[in-house]
Amino acid sequence: MDIQFIKCHGSGNDFILIDELTHGYTFTEQEREDLSILLCDRNDGIGSDGILFVMNSDKAEARMRMFNSDGTEAEMCGNGLRCVARHMLEKEGKTHIAVETEKAVLAVSQVEEIFPGIDTFSVAIEPVSFEPASLPVRVDAEPASKTTIPGLPEHLTFTAVSVPNPHIVAIVEDINQEELAEVGEKANQLPEVFPNGVNVSFMKLLEKNKVFVQTYERGVGLTNACGTAMSASSLVSTIHGPNATSEPIIVINKGGLVNCVVEKEKESFSIQLRGNATNVYEAVVQLDWNTRTFHVENRKDFTEEQTKYEKLEAYAASQIGGDS
Ligand SMILES: N[C@@H](CCC[C@H](N)C(=O)O)C(=O)O
């Protein structure tokens, strides 16, 4: 079978985008899981943090399903949704549309550049909930806000929030990547606390409305950036940190930067996540389903986009010079 795909990224969180809608692919659930494990492999596959499947929707211009590199499906993916938004906006020739995700139909649009030369896309991150059952998380504190978590190091306090995939965020003085990896792994081996697993982020407050976030992603491990984690962290920084709602919060990450705007209406929160959606190359996977072997053909690189993105990357790196 030939499968056309686009290799793309949001803040260096990289994906294989497969448009089932346009190409008329009809994968089974098992095939989507198998494709994710096979193609995302960084040693023997194409290598990526996950696969974005673009599908038909009765409620919106398209539906996005996101599978992590271990083959598990996530409720939501912020960086991935920007890539799907770009793909669909270009396809439809529009500046704003809606995309169906597992828990909500979300508005996506092209907006003002967050960095010179970087086409920028904004996606709504909702529903947002601190309700422990929404992650779920099982701890004594309800909601789990700035609390220690049994099984995780006692010097760290976490706030748990679903956006709507599950996140815990700790505000730290300095980000220790090795510790984040250990805590992330451990948190995902605590089914009595996190029955569905959890994405774990460390956030360093850099200055008012500017933070640095790194994430251990459920189903993947440490990634360059996680869009929903940066959204969840921005929200936490308005509650337990100095940052403001209704103003852009710059989130520096290992792969670049994004802006998050946290909106509060009565007791409800929603977040706008704004950032790049960069195409790296497009190609075709020639896959033998029987032997589970494949090779990639007809690769076309989007070199100009990469060059522009390198400037953003260099700027972001300069903002976190001393951190791991
Ligand atoms: N990197 C994504 C989130 C992907 C899903 C996550 N690993 C999960 O299992 O919840 C993002 O940009 O939000």
Short mmCIF file of C-alpha atoms and ligand atoms in Angstrom, two decimals:
data_model
loop_
_atom_site.label_atom_id
_atom_site.label_comp_id
_atom_site.label_asym_id
_atom_site.label_seq_id
_atom_site.Cartn_x
_atom_site.Cartn_y
_atom_site.Cartn_z
CA MET A 1 0.00 0.00 0.00
CA ASP A 2 1.19 3.56 -0.77
CA ILE A 3 0.55 6.11 1.98
CA GLN A 4 1.19 9.79 1.29
CA PHE A 5 2.27 11.81 4.29
CA ILE A 6 3.65 15.16 5.42
CA LYS A 7 6.41 15.31 8.03
CA CYS A 8 5.71 18.43 10.04
CA HIS A 9 6.27 19.97 13.45
CA GLY A 10 4.95 22.46 15.96
CA SER A 11 7.79 23.77 18.15
CA GLY A 12 9.94 20.78 17.19
CA ASN A 13 7.23 18.36 18.41
CA ASP A 14 7.24 16.34 15.20
CA PHE A 15 4.48 14.41 13.49
CA ILE A 16 3.62 12.32 10.48
CA LEU A 17 0.41 13.80 9.07
CA ILE A 18 -1.73 11.35 7.09
CA ASP A 19 -4.78 12.81 5.35
CA GLU A 20 -7.23 9.91 5.19
CA LEU A 21 -9.92 12.28 3.95
CA THR A 22 -8.16 13.47 0.79
CA HIS A 23 -6.52 10.18 -0.13
CA GLY A 24 -9.48 7.94 0.72
CA TYR A 25 -7.55 5.74 3.16
CA THR A 26 -9.67 3.64 5.48
CA PHE A 27 -7.48 2.19 8.22
CA THR A 28 -8.76 -0.10 10.95
CA GLU A 29 -8.12 0.87 14.58
CA GLN A 30 -5.42 -1.81 14.77
CA GLU A 31 -3.77 -0.46 11.61
CA ARG A 32 -3.62 3.10 13.04
CA GLU A 33 -1.95 1.74 16.18
CA ASP A 34 0.45 -0.42 14.15
CA LEU A 35 1.32 2.45 11.81
CA SER A 36 2.15 4.66 14.79
CA ILE A 37 4.50 2.13 16.35
CA LEU A 38 6.13 1.24 13.01
CA LEU A 39 6.54 4.68 11.45
CA CYS A 40 7.30 6.80 14.56
CA ASP A 41 10.26 4.62 15.55
CA ARG A 42 13.35 6.87 15.60
CA ASN A 43 15.74 4.01 14.81
CA ASP A 44 13.95 1.90 12.22
CA GLY A 45 11.04 4.10 11.18
CA ILE A 46 10.55 7.62 9.83
CA GLY A 47 10.87 8.93 13.38
CA SER A 48 8.33 11.21 15.04
CA ASP A 49 6.50 11.87 18.30
CA GLY A 50 3.21 10.73 16.83
CA ILE A 51 0.85 10.42 13.88
CA LEU A 52 -1.90 12.89 13.06
CA PHE A 53 -4.75 11.24 11.17
CA VAL A 54 -6.96 13.76 9.33
CA MET A 55 -10.42 12.30 8.85
CA ASN A 56 -13.94 13.15 7.76
CA SER A 57 -16.20 14.93 10.26
CA ASP A 58 -19.95 15.51 10.39
CA LYS A 59 -19.43 18.45 12.75
CA ALA A 60 -16.48 20.36 11.30
CA GLU A 61 -14.26 20.73 8.23
CA ALA A 62 -12.17 17.76 9.47
CA ARG A 63 -11.52 15.49 12.40
CA MET A 64 -8.08 14.99 13.97
CA ARG A 65 -7.02 11.82 15.74
CA MET A 66 -3.59 11.75 17.33
CA PHE A 67 -1.61 8.62 18.14
CA ASN A 68 1.53 8.72 20.28
CA SER A 69 4.68 6.90 19.14
CA ASP A 70 3.81 3.95 21.43
CA GLY A 71 0.51 3.44 19.55
CA THR A 72 -1.79 4.90 22.23
CA GLU A 73 -4.35 7.51 21.25
CA ALA A 74 -4.49 10.91 23.01
CA GLU A 75 -7.62 12.99 23.62
CA MET A 76 -5.90 16.08 22.25
CA CYS A 77 -2.66 17.41 20.79
CA GLY A 78 -2.04 21.17 20.68
CA ASN A 79 1.06 21.29 18.48
CA GLY A 80 -0.45 18.66 16.20
CA LEU A 81 -3.71 20.56 15.90
CA ARG A 82 -1.79 23.58 14.57
CA CYS A 83 -0.28 21.32 11.86
CA VAL A 84 -3.71 19.93 10.98
CA ALA A 85 -5.12 23.48 11.04
CA ARG A 86 -2.52 24.67 8.56
CA HIS A 87 -3.10 21.65 6.31
CA MET A 88 -6.87 22.10 6.28
CA LEU A 89 -6.82 25.92 5.99
CA GLU A 90 -4.55 25.64 2.94
CA LYS A 91 -6.74 22.90 1.48
CA GLU A 92 -9.96 24.87 2.03
CA GLY A 93 -8.44 28.24 1.10
CA LYS A 94 -9.81 29.77 4.32
CA THR A 95 -8.39 31.69 7.30
CA HIS A 96 -10.47 29.99 9.98
CA ILE A 97 -12.30 26.69 10.30
CA ALA A 98 -13.26 24.13 12.96
CA VAL A 99 -11.64 20.76 13.61
CA GLU A 100 -13.30 17.95 15.53
CA THR A 101 -11.17 16.34 18.25
CA GLU A 102 -12.08 13.57 20.68
CA LYS A 103 -13.63 15.83 23.32
CA ALA A 104 -14.56 19.02 21.43
CA VAL A 105 -14.97 20.78 18.10
CA LEU A 106 -12.24 23.45 18.18
CA ALA A 107 -11.81 26.74 16.33
CA VAL A 108 -8.51 27.08 14.45
CA SER A 109 -7.25 30.02 12.42
CA GLN A 110 -4.25 31.70 10.85
CA VAL A 111 -3.22 34.74 12.91
CA GLU A 112 -0.54 37.41 13.14
CA GLU A 113 3.05 36.06 13.10
CA ILE A 114 4.52 35.36 16.55
CA PHE A 115 8.01 35.69 15.04
CA PRO A 116 9.16 37.34 11.79
CA GLY A 117 8.64 35.05 8.81
CA ILE A 118 6.79 32.35 10.75
CA ASP A 119 3.25 31.64 9.54
CA THR A 120 1.31 31.35 12.76
CA PHE A 121 -1.76 29.34 13.68
CA SER A 122 -4.01 29.67 16.69
CA VAL A 123 -5.94 26.74 18.15
CA ALA A 124 -8.45 26.66 20.97
CA ILE A 125 -7.48 24.42 23.88
CA GLU A 126 -10.63 23.28 25.69
CA PRO A 127 -12.45 21.91 27.63
CA VAL A 128 -10.21 22.76 30.60
CA SER A 129 -10.93 21.16 33.97
CA PHE A 130 -9.32 20.91 37.40
CA GLU A 131 -11.83 18.23 38.36
CA PRO A 132 -9.71 15.21 39.46
CA ALA A 133 -12.07 12.83 37.62
CA SER A 134 -11.35 14.60 34.33
CA LEU A 135 -7.72 13.39 34.17
CA PRO A 136 -8.30 11.16 36.18
CA VAL A 137 -5.99 11.68 39.20
CA ARG A 138 -6.51 10.04 42.59
CA VAL A 139 -4.94 12.04 45.44
CA ASP A 140 -6.30 13.28 48.79
CA ALA A 141 -6.29 16.95 47.73
CA GLU A 142 -9.31 17.93 45.59
CA PRO A 143 -8.60 19.62 43.28
CA ALA A 144 -4.96 18.56 43.11
CA SER A 145 -3.50 22.07 43.23
CA LYS A 146 0.11 22.69 44.27
CA THR A 147 0.18 19.36 46.06
CA THR A 148 2.66 16.55 46.50
CA ILE A 149 1.75 13.30 44.76
CA PRO A 150 2.29 9.93 46.46
CA GLY A 151 5.06 8.06 44.66
CA LEU A 152 6.67 11.23 43.24
CA PRO A 153 9.52 13.21 44.91
CA GLU A 154 8.26 15.12 47.96
CA HIS A 155 10.13 18.33 47.15
CA LEU A 156 7.93 18.79 44.06
CA THR A 157 4.36 20.10 44.18
CA PHE A 158 2.10 19.65 41.19
CA THR A 159 -1.13 21.09 39.85
CA ALA A 160 -3.29 18.65 37.91
CA VAL A 161 -5.43 19.85 35.01
CA SER A 162 -7.00 18.28 31.93
CA VAL A 163 -6.97 20.27 28.67
CA PRO A 164 -8.60 17.80 28.04
CA ASN A 165 -5.67 15.32 28.02
CA PRO A 166 -4.17 14.80 31.48
CA HIS A 167 -1.35 17.03 32.76
CA ILE A 168 0.51 17.75 35.97
CA VAL A 169 2.70 20.84 36.19
CA ALA A 170 5.40 21.69 38.77
CA ILE A 171 6.90 25.18 39.05
CA VAL A 172 10.66 24.77 39.59
CA GLU A 173 13.67 27.05 40.07
CA ASP A 174 15.63 25.30 37.33
CA ILE A 175 14.63 22.55 34.93
CA ASN A 176 16.57 19.35 35.44
CA GLN A 177 15.88 17.24 32.36
CA GLU A 178 17.10 13.98 33.91
CA GLU A 179 14.84 14.47 36.91
CA LEU A 180 11.91 15.31 34.63
CA ALA A 181 12.49 12.07 32.70
CA GLU A 182 12.60 10.07 35.95
CA VAL A 183 9.49 11.73 37.40
CA GLY A 184 7.62 11.36 34.10
CA GLU A 185 8.43 7.66 33.86
CA LYS A 186 7.48 7.09 37.49
CA ALA A 187 4.18 9.01 37.17
CA ASN A 188 3.26 6.77 34.25
CA GLN A 189 3.89 3.69 36.39
CA LEU A 190 1.39 4.74 39.07
CA PRO A 191 -1.94 3.39 37.80
CA GLU A 192 -3.46 3.80 41.27
CA VAL A 193 -2.86 7.59 40.98
CA PHE A 194 -3.06 8.12 37.20
CA PRO A 195 -5.14 5.27 35.74
CA ASN A 196 -4.81 6.70 32.20
CA GLY A 197 -1.22 7.94 32.55
CA VAL A 198 -0.24 11.60 32.58
CA ASN A 199 1.90 14.23 30.84
CA VAL A 200 4.39 15.76 33.29
CA SER A 201 5.81 19.29 32.92
CA PHE A 202 8.39 21.36 34.74
CA MET A 203 7.95 25.12 34.33
CA LYS A 204 10.50 27.80 35.12
CA LEU A 205 9.21 31.38 35.46
CA LEU A 206 11.59 33.56 33.41
CA GLU A 207 9.93 36.95 33.78
CA LYS A 208 6.37 38.33 33.83
CA ASN A 209 4.44 36.57 31.06
CA LYS A 210 7.45 34.52 29.95
CA VAL A 211 8.08 30.91 31.02
CA PHE A 212 10.21 27.94 29.99
CA VAL A 213 8.43 24.58 29.89
CA GLN A 214 9.69 21.04 29.32
CA THR A 215 7.48 17.99 29.23
CA TYR A 216 7.68 14.23 29.62
CA GLU A 217 4.84 13.08 27.40
CA ARG A 218 2.68 10.08 28.10
CA GLY A 219 3.19 7.58 25.30
CA VAL A 220 6.38 9.24 24.04
CA GLY A 221 8.89 10.42 26.70
CA LEU A 222 10.78 13.74 26.71
CA THR A 223 9.81 15.85 23.70
CA ASN A 224 11.00 19.23 22.39
CA ALA A 225 7.62 20.70 23.26
CA CYS A 226 4.05 19.72 24.03
CA GLY A 227 1.32 22.18 23.04
CA THR A 228 -1.28 21.07 25.56
CA ALA A 229 1.42 21.04 28.29
CA MET A 230 2.46 24.60 27.43
CA SER A 231 -1.21 25.61 27.56
CA ALA A 232 -1.73 23.84 30.90
CA SER A 233 1.49 25.39 32.26
CA SER A 234 0.47 28.90 31.16
CA LEU A 235 -2.83 28.42 32.97
CA VAL A 236 -1.00 27.25 36.11
CA SER A 237 1.32 30.28 35.83
CA THR A 238 -1.72 32.60 36.07
CA ILE A 239 -2.94 30.80 39.21
CA HIS A 240 0.27 29.99 41.11
CA GLY A 241 2.59 32.46 39.38
CA PRO A 242 2.67 36.12 38.38
CA ASN A 243 1.20 35.81 34.90
CA ALA A 244 -1.93 37.48 33.64
CA THR A 245 -5.06 36.18 31.95
CA SER A 246 -6.11 37.69 28.59
CA GLU A 247 -2.48 38.61 27.77
CA PRO A 248 -0.03 36.60 25.65
CA ILE A 249 2.31 34.46 27.73
CA ILE A 250 5.49 33.59 25.83
CA VAL A 251 6.35 29.94 26.36
CA ILE A 252 9.92 29.06 25.48
CA ASN A 253 10.53 25.39 24.80
CA LYS A 254 13.38 23.18 23.58
CA GLY A 255 12.13 23.38 19.99
CA GLY A 256 11.15 27.04 19.80
CA LEU A 257 8.44 29.16 21.36
CA VAL A 258 4.69 29.69 21.35
CA ASN A 259 2.27 32.23 22.80
CA CYS A 260 -0.59 31.19 25.08
CA VAL A 261 -3.50 33.39 26.05
CA VAL A 262 -5.47 32.16 29.05
CA GLU A 263 -9.06 33.40 29.17
CA LYS A 264 -11.14 33.24 32.32
CA GLU A 265 -14.91 33.62 32.23
CA LYS A 266 -16.57 33.26 35.63
CA GLU A 267 -14.88 30.10 36.93
CA SER A 268 -14.18 28.60 33.49
CA PHE A 269 -10.91 28.74 31.63
CA SER A 270 -10.02 28.37 27.96
CA ILE A 271 -6.66 28.83 26.26
CA GLN A 272 -5.51 29.98 22.84
CA LEU A 273 -2.29 28.32 21.70
CA ARG A 274 -0.43 30.20 18.94
CA GLY A 275 2.64 29.05 17.11
CA ASN A 276 4.25 27.59 14.01
CA ALA A 277 3.11 24.65 11.92
CA THR A 278 6.14 23.89 9.80
CA ASN A 279 6.23 21.37 6.99
CA VAL A 280 9.57 19.54 6.79
CA TYR A 281 8.94 17.30 3.78
CA GLU A 282 6.26 15.29 2.02
CA ALA A 283 6.75 11.75 0.76
CA VAL A 284 5.13 8.36 0.20
CA VAL A 285 5.46 5.29 2.41
CA GLN A 286 5.41 2.04 0.42
CA LEU A 287 4.20 -0.39 3.04
CA ASP A 288 3.89 -4.17 3.00
CA TRP A 289 1.24 -4.93 5.62
CA ASN A 290 2.14 -8.64 5.70
CA THR A 291 5.78 -8.21 6.61
CA ARG A 292 5.32 -4.83 8.33
CA THR A 293 8.19 -3.44 6.24
CA PHE A 294 8.26 -0.18 4.31
CA HIS A 295 10.39 2.30 2.46
CA VAL A 296 9.96 6.01 1.81
CA GLU A 297 9.86 7.40 -1.73
CA ASN A 298 9.32 10.70 -3.60
CA ARG A 299 10.60 12.91 -0.79
CA LYS A 300 10.20 16.67 -1.38
CA ASP A 301 11.70 18.99 1.23
CA PHE A 302 10.29 22.36 2.30
CA THR A 303 13.73 23.93 2.70
CA GLU A 304 12.70 27.59 2.78
CA GLU A 305 10.36 27.02 5.74
CA GLN A 306 13.12 25.24 7.63
CA THR A 307 15.56 28.08 7.12
CA LYS A 308 13.03 30.60 8.44
CA TYR A 309 12.29 28.39 11.43
CA GLU A 310 15.99 28.12 12.34
CA LYS A 311 15.95 31.85 13.24
CA LEU A 312 13.09 31.33 15.69
CA GLU A 313 14.88 28.31 17.15
CA ALA A 314 18.09 30.30 17.66
CA TYR A 315 16.17 33.10 19.38
CA ALA A 316 14.38 30.63 21.70
CA ALA A 317 17.68 28.93 22.58
CA SER A 318 19.15 32.32 23.48
CA GLN A 319 16.35 32.82 26.02
CA ILE A 320 17.26 29.68 27.98
CA GLY A 321 21.03 29.68 27.47
CA GLY A 322 21.88 28.38 30.98
CA ASP A 323 19.26 25.64 31.20
CA SER A 324 19.74 21.97 30.42
N1 LIG B 1 2.45 16.74 22.08
C1 LIG B 1 1.05 16.90 22.12
C2 LIG B 1 0.32 16.00 23.07
C3 LIG B 1 0.33 14.58 22.56
C4 LIG B 1 -0.47 13.66 23.41
C5 LIG B 1 0.15 13.37 24.73
N2 LIG B 1 1.38 12.69 24.64
C6 LIG B 1 -0.87 12.54 25.53
O1 LIG B 1 -0.80 11.30 25.51
O2 LIG B 1 -1.75 13.14 26.15
C7 LIG B 1 0.64 18.36 22.24
O3 LIG B 1 1.27 19.15 21.53
O4 LIG B 1 -0.31 18.69 22.93
#
